[in-house]
CSV table of C-alpha atoms and ligand atoms in Angstrom, one decimal:
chain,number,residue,atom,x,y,z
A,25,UNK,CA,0.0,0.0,0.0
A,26,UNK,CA,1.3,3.8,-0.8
A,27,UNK,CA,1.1,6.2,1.9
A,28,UNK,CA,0.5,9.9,2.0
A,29,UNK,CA,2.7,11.0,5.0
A,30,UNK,CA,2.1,14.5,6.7
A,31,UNK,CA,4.0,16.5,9.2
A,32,UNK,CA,3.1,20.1,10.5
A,33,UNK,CA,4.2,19.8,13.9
A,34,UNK,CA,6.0,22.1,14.6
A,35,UNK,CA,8.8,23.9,11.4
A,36,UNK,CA,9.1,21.9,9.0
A,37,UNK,CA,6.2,21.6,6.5
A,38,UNK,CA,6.7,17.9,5.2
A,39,UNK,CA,4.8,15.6,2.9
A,40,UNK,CA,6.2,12.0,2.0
A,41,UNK,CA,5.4,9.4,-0.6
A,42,UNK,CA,5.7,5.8,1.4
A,43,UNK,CA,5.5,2.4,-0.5
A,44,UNK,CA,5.0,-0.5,2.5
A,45,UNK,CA,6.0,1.9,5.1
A,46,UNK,CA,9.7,0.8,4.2
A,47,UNK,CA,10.0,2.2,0.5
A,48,UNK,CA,10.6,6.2,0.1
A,49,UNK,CA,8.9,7.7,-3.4
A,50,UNK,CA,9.6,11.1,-1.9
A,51,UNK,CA,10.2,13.0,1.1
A,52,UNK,CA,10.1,16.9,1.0
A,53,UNK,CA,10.7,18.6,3.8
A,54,UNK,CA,10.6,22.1,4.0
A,55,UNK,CA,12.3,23.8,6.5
A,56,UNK,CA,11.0,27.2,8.1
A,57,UNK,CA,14.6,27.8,9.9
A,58,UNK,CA,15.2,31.6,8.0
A,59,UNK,CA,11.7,32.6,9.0
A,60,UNK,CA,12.5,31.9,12.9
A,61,UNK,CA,16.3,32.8,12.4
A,62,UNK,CA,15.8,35.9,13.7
A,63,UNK,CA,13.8,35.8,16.4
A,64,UNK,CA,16.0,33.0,18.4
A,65,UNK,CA,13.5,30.3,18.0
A,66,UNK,CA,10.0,29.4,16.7
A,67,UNK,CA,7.4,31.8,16.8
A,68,UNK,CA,4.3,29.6,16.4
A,69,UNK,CA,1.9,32.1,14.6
A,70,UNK,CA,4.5,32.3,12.0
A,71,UNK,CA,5.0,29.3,12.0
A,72,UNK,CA,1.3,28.1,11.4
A,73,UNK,CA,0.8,30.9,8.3
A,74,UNK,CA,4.4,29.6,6.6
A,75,UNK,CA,3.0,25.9,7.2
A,76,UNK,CA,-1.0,27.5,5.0
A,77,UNK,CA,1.6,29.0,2.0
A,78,UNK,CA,3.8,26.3,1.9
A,79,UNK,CA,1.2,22.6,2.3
A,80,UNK,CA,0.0,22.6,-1.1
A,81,UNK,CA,3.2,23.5,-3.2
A,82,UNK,CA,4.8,20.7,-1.0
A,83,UNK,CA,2.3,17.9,-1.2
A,84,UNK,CA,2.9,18.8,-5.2
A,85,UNK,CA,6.2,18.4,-5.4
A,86,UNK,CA,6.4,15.3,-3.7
A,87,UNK,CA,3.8,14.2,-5.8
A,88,UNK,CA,5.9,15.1,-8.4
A,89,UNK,CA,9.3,13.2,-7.1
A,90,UNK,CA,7.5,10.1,-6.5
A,91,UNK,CA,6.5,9.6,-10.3
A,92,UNK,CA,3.0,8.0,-9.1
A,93,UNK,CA,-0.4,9.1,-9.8
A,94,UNK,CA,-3.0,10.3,-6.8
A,95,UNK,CA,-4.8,7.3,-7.8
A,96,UNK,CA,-2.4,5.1,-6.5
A,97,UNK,CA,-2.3,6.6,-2.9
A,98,UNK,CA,-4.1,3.7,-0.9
A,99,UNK,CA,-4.4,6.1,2.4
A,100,UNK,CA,-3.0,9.2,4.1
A,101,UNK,CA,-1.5,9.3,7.3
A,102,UNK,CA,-0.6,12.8,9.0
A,103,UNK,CA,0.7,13.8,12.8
A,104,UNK,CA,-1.8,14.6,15.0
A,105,UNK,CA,0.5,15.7,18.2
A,106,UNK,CA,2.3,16.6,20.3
A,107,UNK,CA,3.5,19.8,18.7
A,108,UNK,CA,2.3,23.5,18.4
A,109,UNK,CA,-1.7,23.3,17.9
A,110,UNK,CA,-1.5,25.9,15.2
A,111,UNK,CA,0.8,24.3,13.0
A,112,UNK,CA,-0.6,20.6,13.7
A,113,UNK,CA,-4.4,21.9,12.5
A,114,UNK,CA,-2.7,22.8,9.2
A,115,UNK,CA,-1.2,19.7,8.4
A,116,UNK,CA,-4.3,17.6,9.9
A,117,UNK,CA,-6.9,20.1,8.1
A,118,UNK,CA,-5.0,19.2,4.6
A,119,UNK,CA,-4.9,15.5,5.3
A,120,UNK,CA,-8.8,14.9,6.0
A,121,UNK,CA,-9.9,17.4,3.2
A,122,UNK,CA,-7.8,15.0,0.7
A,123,UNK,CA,-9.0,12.1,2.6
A,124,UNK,CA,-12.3,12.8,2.2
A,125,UNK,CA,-12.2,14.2,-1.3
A,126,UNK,CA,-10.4,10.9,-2.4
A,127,UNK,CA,-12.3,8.3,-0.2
A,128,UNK,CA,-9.1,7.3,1.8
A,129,UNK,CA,-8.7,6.1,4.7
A,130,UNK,CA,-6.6,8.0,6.8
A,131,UNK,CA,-5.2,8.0,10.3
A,132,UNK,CA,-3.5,10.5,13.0
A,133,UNK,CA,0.1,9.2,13.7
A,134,UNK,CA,1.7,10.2,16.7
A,135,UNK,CA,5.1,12.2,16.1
A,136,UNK,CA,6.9,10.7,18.9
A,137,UNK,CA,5.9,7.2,17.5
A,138,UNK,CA,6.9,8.2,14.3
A,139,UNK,CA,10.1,9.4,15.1
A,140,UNK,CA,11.0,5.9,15.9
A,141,UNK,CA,9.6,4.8,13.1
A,142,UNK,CA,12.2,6.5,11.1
A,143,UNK,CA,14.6,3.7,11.6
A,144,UNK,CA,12.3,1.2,9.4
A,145,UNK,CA,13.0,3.2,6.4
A,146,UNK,CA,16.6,2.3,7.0
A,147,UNK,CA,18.1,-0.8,4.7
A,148,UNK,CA,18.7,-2.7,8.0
A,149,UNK,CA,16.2,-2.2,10.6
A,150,UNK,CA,16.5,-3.5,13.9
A,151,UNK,CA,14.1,-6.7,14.7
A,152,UNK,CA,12.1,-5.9,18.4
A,153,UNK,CA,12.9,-5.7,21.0
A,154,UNK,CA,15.0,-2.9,21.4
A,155,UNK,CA,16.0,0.2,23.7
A,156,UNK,CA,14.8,3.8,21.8
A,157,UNK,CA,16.4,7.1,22.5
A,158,UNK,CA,14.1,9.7,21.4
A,159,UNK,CA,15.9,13.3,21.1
A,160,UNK,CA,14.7,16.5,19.8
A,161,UNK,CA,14.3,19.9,20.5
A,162,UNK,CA,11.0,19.3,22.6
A,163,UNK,CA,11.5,15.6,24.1
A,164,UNK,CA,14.2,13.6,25.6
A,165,UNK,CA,12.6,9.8,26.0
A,166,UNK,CA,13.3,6.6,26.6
A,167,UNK,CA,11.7,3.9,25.6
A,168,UNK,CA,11.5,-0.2,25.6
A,169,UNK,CA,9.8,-1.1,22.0
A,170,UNK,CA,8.8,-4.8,21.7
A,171,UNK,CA,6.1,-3.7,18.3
A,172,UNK,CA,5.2,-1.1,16.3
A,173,UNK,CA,3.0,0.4,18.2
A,174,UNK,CA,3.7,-0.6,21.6
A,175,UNK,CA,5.9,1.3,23.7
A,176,UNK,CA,7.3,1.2,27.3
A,177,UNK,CA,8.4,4.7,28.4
A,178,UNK,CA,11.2,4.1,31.3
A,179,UNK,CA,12.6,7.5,31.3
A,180,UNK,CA,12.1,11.4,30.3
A,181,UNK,CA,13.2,14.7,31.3
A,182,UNK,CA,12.5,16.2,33.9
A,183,UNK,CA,13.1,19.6,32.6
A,184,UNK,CA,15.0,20.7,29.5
A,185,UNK,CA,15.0,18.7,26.1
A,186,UNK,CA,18.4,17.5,24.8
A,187,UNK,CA,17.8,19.5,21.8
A,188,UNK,CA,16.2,23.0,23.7
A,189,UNK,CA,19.6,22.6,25.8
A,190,UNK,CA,21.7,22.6,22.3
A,191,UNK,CA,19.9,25.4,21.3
A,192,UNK,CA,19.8,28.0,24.6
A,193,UNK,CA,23.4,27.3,24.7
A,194,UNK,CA,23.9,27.9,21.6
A,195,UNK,CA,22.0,31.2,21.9
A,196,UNK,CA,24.0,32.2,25.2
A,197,UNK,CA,27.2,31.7,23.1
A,198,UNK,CA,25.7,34.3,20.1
A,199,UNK,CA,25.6,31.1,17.8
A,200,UNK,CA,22.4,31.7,16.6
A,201,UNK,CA,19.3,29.2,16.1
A,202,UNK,CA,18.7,26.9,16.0
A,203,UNK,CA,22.0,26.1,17.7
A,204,UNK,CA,22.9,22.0,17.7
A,205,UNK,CA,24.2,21.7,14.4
A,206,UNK,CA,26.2,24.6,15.1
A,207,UNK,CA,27.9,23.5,18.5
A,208,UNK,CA,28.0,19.8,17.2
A,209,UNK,CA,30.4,21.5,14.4
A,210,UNK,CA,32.5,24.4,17.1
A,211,UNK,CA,32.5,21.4,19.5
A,212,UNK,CA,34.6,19.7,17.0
A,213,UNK,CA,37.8,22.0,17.5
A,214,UNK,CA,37.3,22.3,21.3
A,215,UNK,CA,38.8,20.1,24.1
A,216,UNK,CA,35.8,18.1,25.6
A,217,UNK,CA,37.6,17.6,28.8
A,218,UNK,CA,39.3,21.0,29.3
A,219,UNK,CA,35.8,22.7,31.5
A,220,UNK,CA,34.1,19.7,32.7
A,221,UNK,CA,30.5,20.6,33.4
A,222,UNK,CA,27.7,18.6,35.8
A,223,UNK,CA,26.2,15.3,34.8
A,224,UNK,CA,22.7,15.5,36.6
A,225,UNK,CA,21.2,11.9,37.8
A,226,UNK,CA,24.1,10.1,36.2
A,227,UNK,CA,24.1,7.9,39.6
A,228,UNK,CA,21.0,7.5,40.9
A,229,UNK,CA,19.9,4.5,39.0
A,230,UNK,CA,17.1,6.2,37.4
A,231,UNK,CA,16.1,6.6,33.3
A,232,UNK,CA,15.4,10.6,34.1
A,233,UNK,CA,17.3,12.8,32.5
A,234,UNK,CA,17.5,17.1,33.3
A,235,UNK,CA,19.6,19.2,31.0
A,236,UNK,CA,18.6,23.0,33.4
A,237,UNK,CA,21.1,22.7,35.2
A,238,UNK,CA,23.5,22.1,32.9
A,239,UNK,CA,22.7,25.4,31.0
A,240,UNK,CA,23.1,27.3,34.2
A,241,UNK,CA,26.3,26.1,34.8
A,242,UNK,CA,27.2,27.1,31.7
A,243,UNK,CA,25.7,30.5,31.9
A,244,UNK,CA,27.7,31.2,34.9
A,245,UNK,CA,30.9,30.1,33.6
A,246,UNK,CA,30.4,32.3,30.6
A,247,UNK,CA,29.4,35.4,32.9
A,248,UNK,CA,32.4,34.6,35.4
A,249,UNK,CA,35.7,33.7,32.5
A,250,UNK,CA,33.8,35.5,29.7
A,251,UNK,CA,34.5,34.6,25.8
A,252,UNK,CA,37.6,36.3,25.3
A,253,UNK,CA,38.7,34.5,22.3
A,254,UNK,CA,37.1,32.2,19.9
A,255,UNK,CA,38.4,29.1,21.2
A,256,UNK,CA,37.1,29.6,24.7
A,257,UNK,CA,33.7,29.2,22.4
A,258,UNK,CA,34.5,26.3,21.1
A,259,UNK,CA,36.1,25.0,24.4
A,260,UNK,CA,32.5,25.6,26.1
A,261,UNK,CA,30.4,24.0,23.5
A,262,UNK,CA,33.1,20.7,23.3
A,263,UNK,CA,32.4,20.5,27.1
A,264,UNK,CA,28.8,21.0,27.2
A,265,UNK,CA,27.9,18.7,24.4
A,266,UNK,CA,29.9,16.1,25.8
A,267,UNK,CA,28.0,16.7,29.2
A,268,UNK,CA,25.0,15.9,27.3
A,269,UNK,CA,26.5,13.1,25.6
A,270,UNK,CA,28.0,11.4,28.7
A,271,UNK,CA,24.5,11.3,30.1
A,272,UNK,CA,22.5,10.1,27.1
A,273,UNK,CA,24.9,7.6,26.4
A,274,UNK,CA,25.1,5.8,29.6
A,275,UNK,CA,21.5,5.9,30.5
A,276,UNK,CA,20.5,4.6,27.2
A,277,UNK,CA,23.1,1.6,27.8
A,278,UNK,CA,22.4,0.9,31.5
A,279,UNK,CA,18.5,0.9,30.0
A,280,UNK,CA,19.2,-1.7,27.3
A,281,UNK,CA,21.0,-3.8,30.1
A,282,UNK,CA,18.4,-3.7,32.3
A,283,UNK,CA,16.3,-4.8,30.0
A,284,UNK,CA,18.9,-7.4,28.8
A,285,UNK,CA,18.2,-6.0,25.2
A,286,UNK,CA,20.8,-6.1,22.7
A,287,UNK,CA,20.0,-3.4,20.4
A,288,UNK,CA,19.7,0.1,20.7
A,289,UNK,CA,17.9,3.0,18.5
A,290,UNK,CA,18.8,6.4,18.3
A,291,UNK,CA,16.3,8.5,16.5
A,292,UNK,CA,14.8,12.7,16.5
A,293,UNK,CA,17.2,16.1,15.9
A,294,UNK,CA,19.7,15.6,18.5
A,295,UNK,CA,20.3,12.2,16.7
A,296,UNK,CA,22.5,13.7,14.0
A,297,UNK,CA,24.7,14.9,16.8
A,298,UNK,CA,28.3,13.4,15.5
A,299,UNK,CA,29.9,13.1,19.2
A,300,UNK,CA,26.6,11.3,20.3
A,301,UNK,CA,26.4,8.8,17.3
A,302,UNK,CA,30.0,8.8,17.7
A,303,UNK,CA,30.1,7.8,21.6
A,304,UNK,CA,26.7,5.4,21.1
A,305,UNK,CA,28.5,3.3,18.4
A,306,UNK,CA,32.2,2.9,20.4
A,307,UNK,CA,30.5,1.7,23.8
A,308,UNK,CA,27.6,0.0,22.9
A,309,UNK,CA,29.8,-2.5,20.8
A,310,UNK,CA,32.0,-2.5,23.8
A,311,UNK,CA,28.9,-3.7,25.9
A,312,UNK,CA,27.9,-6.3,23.1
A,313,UNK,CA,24.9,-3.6,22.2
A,314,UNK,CA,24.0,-2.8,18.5
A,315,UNK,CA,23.3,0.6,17.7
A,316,UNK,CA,21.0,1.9,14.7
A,317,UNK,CA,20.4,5.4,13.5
A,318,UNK,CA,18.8,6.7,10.9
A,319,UNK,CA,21.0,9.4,8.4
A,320,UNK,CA,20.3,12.9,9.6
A,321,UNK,CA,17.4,13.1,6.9
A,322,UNK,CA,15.9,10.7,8.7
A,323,UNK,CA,16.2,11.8,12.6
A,324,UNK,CA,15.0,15.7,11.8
A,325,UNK,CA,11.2,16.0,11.4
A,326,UNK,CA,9.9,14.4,7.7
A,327,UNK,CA,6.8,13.2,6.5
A,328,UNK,CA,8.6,9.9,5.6
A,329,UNK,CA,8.3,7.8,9.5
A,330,UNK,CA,5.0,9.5,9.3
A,331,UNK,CA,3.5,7.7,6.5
A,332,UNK,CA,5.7,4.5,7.9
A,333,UNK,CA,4.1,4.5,11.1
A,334,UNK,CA,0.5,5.0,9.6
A,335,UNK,CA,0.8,2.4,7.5
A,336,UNK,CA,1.4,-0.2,10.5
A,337,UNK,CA,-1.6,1.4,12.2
A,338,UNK,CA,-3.8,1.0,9.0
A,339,UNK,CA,-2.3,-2.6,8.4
A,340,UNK,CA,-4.1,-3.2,11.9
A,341,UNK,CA,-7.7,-1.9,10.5
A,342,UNK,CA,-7.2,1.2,12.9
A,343,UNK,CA,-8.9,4.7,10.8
A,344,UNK,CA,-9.2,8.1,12.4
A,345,UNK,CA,-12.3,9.7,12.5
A,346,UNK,CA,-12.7,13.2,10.2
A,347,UNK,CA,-13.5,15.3,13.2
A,348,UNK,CA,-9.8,13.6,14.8
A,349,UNK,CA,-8.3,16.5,16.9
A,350,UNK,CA,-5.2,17.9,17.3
A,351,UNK,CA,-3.0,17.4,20.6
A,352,UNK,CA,-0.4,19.7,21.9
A,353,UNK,CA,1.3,17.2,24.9
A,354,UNK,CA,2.0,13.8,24.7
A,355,UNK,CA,-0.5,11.7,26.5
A,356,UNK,CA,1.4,8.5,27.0
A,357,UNK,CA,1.8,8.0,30.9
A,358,UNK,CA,5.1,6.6,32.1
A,359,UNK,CA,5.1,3.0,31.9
A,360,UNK,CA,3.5,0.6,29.3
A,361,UNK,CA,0.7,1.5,26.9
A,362,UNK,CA,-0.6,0.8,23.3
A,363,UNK,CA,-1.1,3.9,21.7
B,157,LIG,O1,13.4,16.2,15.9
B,157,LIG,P1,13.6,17.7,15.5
B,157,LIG,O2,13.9,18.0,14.1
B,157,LIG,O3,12.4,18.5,15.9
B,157,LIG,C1,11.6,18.3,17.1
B,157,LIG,O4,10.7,17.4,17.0
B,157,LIG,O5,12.0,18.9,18.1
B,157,LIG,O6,14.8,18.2,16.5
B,157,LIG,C2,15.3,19.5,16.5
B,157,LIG,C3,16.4,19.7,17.5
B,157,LIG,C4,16.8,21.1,17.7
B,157,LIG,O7,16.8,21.4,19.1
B,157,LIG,C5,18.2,21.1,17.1
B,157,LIG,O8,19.1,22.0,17.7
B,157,LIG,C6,18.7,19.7,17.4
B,157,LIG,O9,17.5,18.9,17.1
B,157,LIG,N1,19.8,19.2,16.5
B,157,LIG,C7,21.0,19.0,17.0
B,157,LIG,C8,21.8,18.7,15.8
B,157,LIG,N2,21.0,18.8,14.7
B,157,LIG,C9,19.8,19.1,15.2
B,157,LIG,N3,21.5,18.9,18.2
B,157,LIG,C10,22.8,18.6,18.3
B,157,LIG,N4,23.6,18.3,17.3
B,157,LIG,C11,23.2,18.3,16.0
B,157,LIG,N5,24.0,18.0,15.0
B,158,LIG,ZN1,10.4,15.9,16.0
């Protein structure tokens, strides 16, 4: 079956062309970073009126790239949350208009489930079980996935994301936004052990992460030493990052060996970190662990592990309704539950 996948959720107006929820026709993905640039982050209204302009010429081209006809589209799959309300309606309006228009089914996909979807539209996906480490610029999540569709959440933060940590550094250090890809790339040059800033609840035995504290430390070492030079900058994002790293990578190892799992997924933004996918690989093969990622396409919000996701759910006879809502929060409560 050919999928119509949809994302809105938050800057990044996307629209994919699935085959089997493995194959990739197309995947557009248009990204709304200039429009934010210069506010420091994303300013939802905008966001929401970029996401009205830019749906249609997006769903065309990826009609376009995946050299099919709309008559071959067997159903339409779009996120329905969590993201920014606004910008969700958009995507979620378009996808039940078509829906309806074209007697499709269709179905809401959850964002955070289809961020882990992302790694089955890799040549070598994992089989289940395995560990997932979910990181973006709004969630920091770890979960124990035995099926498509069923996830354990053991852990989440408490606070920051991985990814909002990235970026109010990033801002603190006049980097700009949005700010990973940037210190993943100043980072590079720096000394990661020359400021060594805290680890929070690397000890404690627990699956929770919190990244505030973290970015206060490092506001207070920039207001106490200052940036004199440029490579105090790249000193203090090489330390920070591999703060972050330290944690996420440990956790997401003592997770899979609690769960005596041998495999482990990294997927969302903060998953095309180099140092992370870097760190991930050399440990976890030194714990007998393997380690999958997605390529960078694949871990930033796309419409492709949308329509890959969907297409599991509409494999299981599930449909949404046309009056489906939008959701702004995740509503998954720690522990285990079919979504
Ligand atoms: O998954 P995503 O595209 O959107 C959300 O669902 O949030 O993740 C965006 C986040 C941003 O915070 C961005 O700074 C971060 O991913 N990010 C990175 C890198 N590339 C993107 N963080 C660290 N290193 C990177 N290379
Ligand atoms: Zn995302």
């Amino acid at each position: 079956m050919i999928v119509l996948g949809i994302e809105t959720s938050c800057d990044e107006t996307a629209v994919a062309v699935v085959s089997d929820g493995r194959h990739i026709l197309s995947n557009v993905v248009a990204s709304q970073i200039a429009v934010h640039h210069p506010y420091g982050g994303v300013v939802p209204e905008l966001a929401s009126r970029k996401h009205i302009e830019w749906i249609i010429p997006v769903f065309e081209r990826a009609i376009a790239d995946s050299g099919i006809g709309l008559d071959e589209l067997g159903a339409v799959a779009v996120t329905s949350g969590p993201g920014l309300i606004g910008s969700l309606l958009v995507g979620l309006s378009f996808a039940k208009a078509f829906a309806y228009a074209r007697k499709l089914p269709f179905v809401g996909v959850n964002h955070l489930e289809g961020h882990i979807g992302a790694i089955f539209l890799t040549p070598d996906p994992p089989p289940y079980p395995f560990i997932a480490l979910l990181v973006s610029g709004g969630h920091t999540n770890l979960y124990y996935v035995t099926g498509p569709t069923s996830l354990e959440l053991l852990g989440q933060t408490r606070d920051d994301a991985a990814g909002e940590a990235f970026d109010k550094v990033a801002k603190m250090l006049g980097l700009g936004y949005p700010g990973g890809v940037v210190i993943d790339r100043m980072a590079r040059e720096g000394d990661p052990e020359r400021i060594r800033f805290p680890r929070a609840f690397l000890d404690t035995g627990s699956f929770d992460f919190s990244f505030s504290g973290l970015k206060t430390a490092v506001g207070r070492y920039i207001k106490k030493m200052g940036i004199d030079r440029d490579t105090d900058i790249r000193h203090i994002a090489a330390g920070f990052q591999e703060a972050v790293v330290d944690v996420l990578v440990k956790k997401t190892i003592f997770a899979a060996q609690e769960k005596a799992c041998e495999r482990i997924v990294l997927v969302g933004g903060v998953a095309s970190n180099s140092r992370l996918r870097e760190r991930i690989r050399t440990e976890s093969e030194f714990a007998g662990i393997s380690v999958y990622i997605p390529d960078p396409i694949l871990c930033t919000d796309n419409a492709a592990m949308i329509a890959s996701v969907g297409y599991h759910h509409l494999l299981g006879g599930e449909r949404s309704p046309l009056d489906l809502d939008a959701f702004s929060k995740d509503r998954r409560l720690r522990g285990s539950e079919d979504l």
